[in-house]
mmCIF file of C-alpha atoms in Angstrom:
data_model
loop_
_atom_site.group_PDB
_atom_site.id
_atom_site.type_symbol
_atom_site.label_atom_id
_atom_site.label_comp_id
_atom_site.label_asym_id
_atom_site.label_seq_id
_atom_site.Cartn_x
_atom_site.Cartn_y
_atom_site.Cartn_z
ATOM 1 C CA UNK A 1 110.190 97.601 152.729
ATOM 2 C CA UNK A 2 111.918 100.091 155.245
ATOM 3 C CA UNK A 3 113.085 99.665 158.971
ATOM 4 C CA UNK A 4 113.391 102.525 160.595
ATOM 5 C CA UNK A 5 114.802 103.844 164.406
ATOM 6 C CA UNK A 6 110.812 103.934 165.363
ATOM 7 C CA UNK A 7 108.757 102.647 162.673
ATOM 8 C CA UNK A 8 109.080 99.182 160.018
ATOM 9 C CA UNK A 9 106.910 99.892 156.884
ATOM 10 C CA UNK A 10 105.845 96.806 154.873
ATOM 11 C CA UNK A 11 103.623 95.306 151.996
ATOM 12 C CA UNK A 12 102.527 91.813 151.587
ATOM 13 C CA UNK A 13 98.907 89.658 150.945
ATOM 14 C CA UNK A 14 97.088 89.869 154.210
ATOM 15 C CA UNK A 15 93.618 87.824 154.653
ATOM 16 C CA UNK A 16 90.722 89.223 155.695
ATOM 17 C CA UNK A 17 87.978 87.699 158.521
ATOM 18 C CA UNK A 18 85.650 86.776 155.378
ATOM 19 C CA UNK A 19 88.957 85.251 153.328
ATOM 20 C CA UNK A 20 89.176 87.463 151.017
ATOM 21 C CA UNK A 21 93.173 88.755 150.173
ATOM 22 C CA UNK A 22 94.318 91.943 149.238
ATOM 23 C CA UNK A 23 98.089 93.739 148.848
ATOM 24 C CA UNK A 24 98.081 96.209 151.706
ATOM 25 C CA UNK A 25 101.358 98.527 153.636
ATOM 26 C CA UNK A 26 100.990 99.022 156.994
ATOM 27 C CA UNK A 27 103.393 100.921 159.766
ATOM 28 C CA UNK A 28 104.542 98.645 162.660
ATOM 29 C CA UNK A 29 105.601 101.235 165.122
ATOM 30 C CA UNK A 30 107.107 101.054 168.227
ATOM 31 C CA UNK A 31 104.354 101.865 171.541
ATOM 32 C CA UNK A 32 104.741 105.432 172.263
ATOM 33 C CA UNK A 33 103.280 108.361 175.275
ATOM 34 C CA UNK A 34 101.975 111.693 175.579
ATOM 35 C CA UNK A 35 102.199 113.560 178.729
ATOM 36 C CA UNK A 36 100.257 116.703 180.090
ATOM 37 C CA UNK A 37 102.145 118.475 182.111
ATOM 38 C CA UNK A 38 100.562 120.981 184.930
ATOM 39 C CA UNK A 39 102.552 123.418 187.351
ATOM 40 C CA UNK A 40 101.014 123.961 190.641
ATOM 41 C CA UNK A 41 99.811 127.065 189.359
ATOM 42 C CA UNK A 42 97.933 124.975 186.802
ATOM 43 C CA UNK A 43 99.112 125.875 183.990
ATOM 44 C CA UNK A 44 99.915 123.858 180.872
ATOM 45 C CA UNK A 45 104.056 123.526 179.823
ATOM 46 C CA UNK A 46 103.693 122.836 175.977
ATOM 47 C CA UNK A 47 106.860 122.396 173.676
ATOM 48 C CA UNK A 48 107.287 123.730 169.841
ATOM 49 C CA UNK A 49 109.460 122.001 167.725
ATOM 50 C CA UNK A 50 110.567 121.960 164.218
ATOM 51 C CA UNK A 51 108.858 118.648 162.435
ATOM 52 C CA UNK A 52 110.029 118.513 159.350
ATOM 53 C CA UNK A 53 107.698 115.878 157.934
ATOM 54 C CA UNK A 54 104.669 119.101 158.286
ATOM 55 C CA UNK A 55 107.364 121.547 157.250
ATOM 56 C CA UNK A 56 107.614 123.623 160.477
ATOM 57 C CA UNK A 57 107.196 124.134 163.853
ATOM 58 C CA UNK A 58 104.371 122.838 165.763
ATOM 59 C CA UNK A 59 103.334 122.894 168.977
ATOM 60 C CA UNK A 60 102.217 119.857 171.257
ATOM 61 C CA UNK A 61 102.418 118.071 174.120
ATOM 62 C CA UNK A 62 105.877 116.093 174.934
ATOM 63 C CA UNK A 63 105.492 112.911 173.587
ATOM 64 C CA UNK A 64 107.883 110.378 172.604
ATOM 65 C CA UNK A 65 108.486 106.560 171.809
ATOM 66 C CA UNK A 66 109.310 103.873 174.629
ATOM 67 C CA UNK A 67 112.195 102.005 174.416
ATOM 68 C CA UNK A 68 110.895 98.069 173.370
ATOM 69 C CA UNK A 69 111.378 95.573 176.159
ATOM 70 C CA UNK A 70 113.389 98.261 178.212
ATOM 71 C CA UNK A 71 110.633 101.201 179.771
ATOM 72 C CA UNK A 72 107.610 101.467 181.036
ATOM 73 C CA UNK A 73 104.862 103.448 179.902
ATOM 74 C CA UNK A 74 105.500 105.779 182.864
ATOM 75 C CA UNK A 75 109.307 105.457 182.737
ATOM 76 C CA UNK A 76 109.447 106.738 179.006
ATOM 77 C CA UNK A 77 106.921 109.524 180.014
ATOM 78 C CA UNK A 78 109.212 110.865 182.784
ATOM 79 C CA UNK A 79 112.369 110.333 180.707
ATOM 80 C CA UNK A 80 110.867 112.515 177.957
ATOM 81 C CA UNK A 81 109.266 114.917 180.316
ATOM 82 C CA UNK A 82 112.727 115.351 181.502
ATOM 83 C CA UNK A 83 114.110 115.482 177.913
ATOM 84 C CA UNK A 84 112.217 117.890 176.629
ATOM 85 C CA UNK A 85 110.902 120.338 179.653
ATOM 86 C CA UNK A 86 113.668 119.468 182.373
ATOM 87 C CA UNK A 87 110.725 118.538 184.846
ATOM 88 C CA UNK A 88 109.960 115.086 186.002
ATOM 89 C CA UNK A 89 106.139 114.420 187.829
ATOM 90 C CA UNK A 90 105.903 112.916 191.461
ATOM 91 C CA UNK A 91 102.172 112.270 190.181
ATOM 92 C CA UNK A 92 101.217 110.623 186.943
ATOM 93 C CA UNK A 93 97.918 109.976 186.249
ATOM 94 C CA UNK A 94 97.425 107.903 183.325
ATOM 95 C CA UNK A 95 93.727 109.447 181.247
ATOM 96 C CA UNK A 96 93.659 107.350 178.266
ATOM 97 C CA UNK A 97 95.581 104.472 176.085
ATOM 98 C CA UNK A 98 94.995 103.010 171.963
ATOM 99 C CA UNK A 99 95.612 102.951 168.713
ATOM 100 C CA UNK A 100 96.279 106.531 166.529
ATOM 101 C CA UNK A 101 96.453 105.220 163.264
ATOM 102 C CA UNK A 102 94.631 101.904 163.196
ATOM 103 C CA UNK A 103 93.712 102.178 159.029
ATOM 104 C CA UNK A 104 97.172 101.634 158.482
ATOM 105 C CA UNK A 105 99.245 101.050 161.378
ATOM 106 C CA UNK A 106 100.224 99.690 164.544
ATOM 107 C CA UNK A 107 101.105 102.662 166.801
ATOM 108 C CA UNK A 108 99.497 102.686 170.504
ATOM 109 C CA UNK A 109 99.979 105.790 172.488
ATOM 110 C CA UNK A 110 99.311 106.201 176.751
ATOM 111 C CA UNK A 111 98.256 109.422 177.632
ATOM 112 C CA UNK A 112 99.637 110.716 181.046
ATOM 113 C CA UNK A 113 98.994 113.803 182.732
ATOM 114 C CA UNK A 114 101.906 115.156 184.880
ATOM 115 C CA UNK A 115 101.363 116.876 188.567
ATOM 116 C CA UNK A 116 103.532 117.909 190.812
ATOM 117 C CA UNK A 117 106.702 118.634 188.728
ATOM 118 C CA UNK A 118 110.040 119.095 189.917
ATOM 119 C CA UNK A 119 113.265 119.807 187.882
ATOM 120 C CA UNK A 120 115.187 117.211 186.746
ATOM 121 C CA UNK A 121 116.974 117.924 183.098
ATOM 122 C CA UNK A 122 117.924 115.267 181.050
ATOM 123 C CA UNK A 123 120.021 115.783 177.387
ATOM 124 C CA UNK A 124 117.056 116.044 174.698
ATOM 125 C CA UNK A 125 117.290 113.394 171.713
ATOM 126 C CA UNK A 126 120.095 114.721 169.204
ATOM 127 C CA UNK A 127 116.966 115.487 166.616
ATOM 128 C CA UNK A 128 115.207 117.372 168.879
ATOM 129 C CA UNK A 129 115.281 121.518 168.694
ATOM 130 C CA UNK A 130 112.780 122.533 171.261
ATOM 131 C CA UNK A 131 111.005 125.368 172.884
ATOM 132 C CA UNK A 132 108.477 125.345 176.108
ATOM 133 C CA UNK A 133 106.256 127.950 176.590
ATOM 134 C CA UNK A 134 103.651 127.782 179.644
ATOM 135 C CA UNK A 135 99.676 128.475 179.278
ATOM 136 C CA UNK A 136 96.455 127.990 181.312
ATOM 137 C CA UNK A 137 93.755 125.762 179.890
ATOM 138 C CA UNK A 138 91.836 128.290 178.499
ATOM 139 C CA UNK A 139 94.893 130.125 176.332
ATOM 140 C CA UNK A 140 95.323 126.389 174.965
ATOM 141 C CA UNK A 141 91.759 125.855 174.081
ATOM 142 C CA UNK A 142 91.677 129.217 172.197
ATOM 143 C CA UNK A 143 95.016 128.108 170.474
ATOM 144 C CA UNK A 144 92.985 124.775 169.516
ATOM 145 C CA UNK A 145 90.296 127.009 167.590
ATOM 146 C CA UNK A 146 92.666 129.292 165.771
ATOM 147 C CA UNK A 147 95.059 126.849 164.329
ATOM 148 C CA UNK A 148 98.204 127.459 166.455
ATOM 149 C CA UNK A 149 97.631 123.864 168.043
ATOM 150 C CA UNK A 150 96.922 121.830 165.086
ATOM 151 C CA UNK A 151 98.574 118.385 167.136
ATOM 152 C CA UNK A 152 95.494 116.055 167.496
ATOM 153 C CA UNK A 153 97.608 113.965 170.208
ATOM 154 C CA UNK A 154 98.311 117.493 172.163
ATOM 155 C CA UNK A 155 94.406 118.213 171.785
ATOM 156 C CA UNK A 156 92.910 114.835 172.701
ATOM 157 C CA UNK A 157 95.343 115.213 175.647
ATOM 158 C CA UNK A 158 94.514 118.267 176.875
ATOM 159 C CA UNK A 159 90.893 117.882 176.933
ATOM 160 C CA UNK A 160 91.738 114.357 178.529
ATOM 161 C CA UNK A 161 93.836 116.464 181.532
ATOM 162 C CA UNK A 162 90.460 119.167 181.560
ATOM 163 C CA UNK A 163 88.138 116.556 182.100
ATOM 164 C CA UNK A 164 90.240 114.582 184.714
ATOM 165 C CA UNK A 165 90.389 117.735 186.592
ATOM 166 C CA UNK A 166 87.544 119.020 186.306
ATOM 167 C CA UNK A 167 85.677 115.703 187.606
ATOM 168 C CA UNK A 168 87.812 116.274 190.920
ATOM 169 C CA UNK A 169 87.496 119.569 191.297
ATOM 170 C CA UNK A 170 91.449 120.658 190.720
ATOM 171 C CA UNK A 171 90.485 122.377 187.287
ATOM 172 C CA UNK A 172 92.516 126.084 187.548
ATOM 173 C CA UNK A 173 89.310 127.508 185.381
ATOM 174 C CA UNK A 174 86.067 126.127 186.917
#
């Protein structure tokens, strides 16, 4: 029905385990990341960008779609951390991997979290209009609860990144 730069949409008869057919649309979308990234002060770098599909700006965690056949999960998560923040991580730690929309779709997202940044800028996509701004865990959370991080990729993935440092002891806000 559509083929897009990151996502095919079709329709068609697909059976089910018991035989039964129905007429169903489903996305097939290409695999994609989400990376937290924490300074050595740790603190969280966020973006906010315009997305036009929820009609303004939102703000999240830098994410973006690998490149089929070409990246690896961790390449495409330092490319876009470079992208879109200008830092790259000498430690990725990867927290978590599936499916975000498996009732009608394909797309399969790794979750990273970043350490140990260093600068390294890269040209953002030409689509892409964004802003970083820098918290610590606990300004995000309280973002979370009043609606100013409304992302559920940037909130799975920063309670992902609490946990994982927490459990070791590196959490900023024991």
């Amino acid at each position: 029905m559509y083929h897009g730069r990151v996502f095919d949409v079709y329709e068609g008869e697909v059976c089910f385990p018991n035989g039964r057919k129905s007429r169903q649309a489903w996305v097939d979308h290409k695999p994609c990341i989400a990376v937290v990234p924490v300074t050595d002060a740790g603190e969280l770098i966020l973006i906010r960008q315009h997305r036009h599909a929820v009609g303004g700006m939102m703000t999240e965690i830098p994410a973006g779609a690998i490149d089929k056949g070409e990246e690896s999960p961790e390449a495409c998560a330092q490319r876009e951390l470079a992208e879109e923040i200008g830092f790259q991580a000498k430690q990725l730690v990867k927290l978590f991997e599936g499916y975000l929309i498996p009732g009608y779709g394909n797309e399969y997202m790794y979750f990273f979290l970043a350490r140990d940044l260093f600068g390294l800028r890269l040209p953002p996509d030409e689509d892409e209009f964004i802003e970083t701004l820098t918290v610590s865990f606990a300004e995000a959370e309280a973002m979370m609860r009043t609606g100013r991080i409304v992302d559920v990729k940037t909130a799975l993935g920063i309670g992902l990144a609490s946990a994982w440092l927490k459990q070791r002891g590196l959490h900023p806000e024991r």
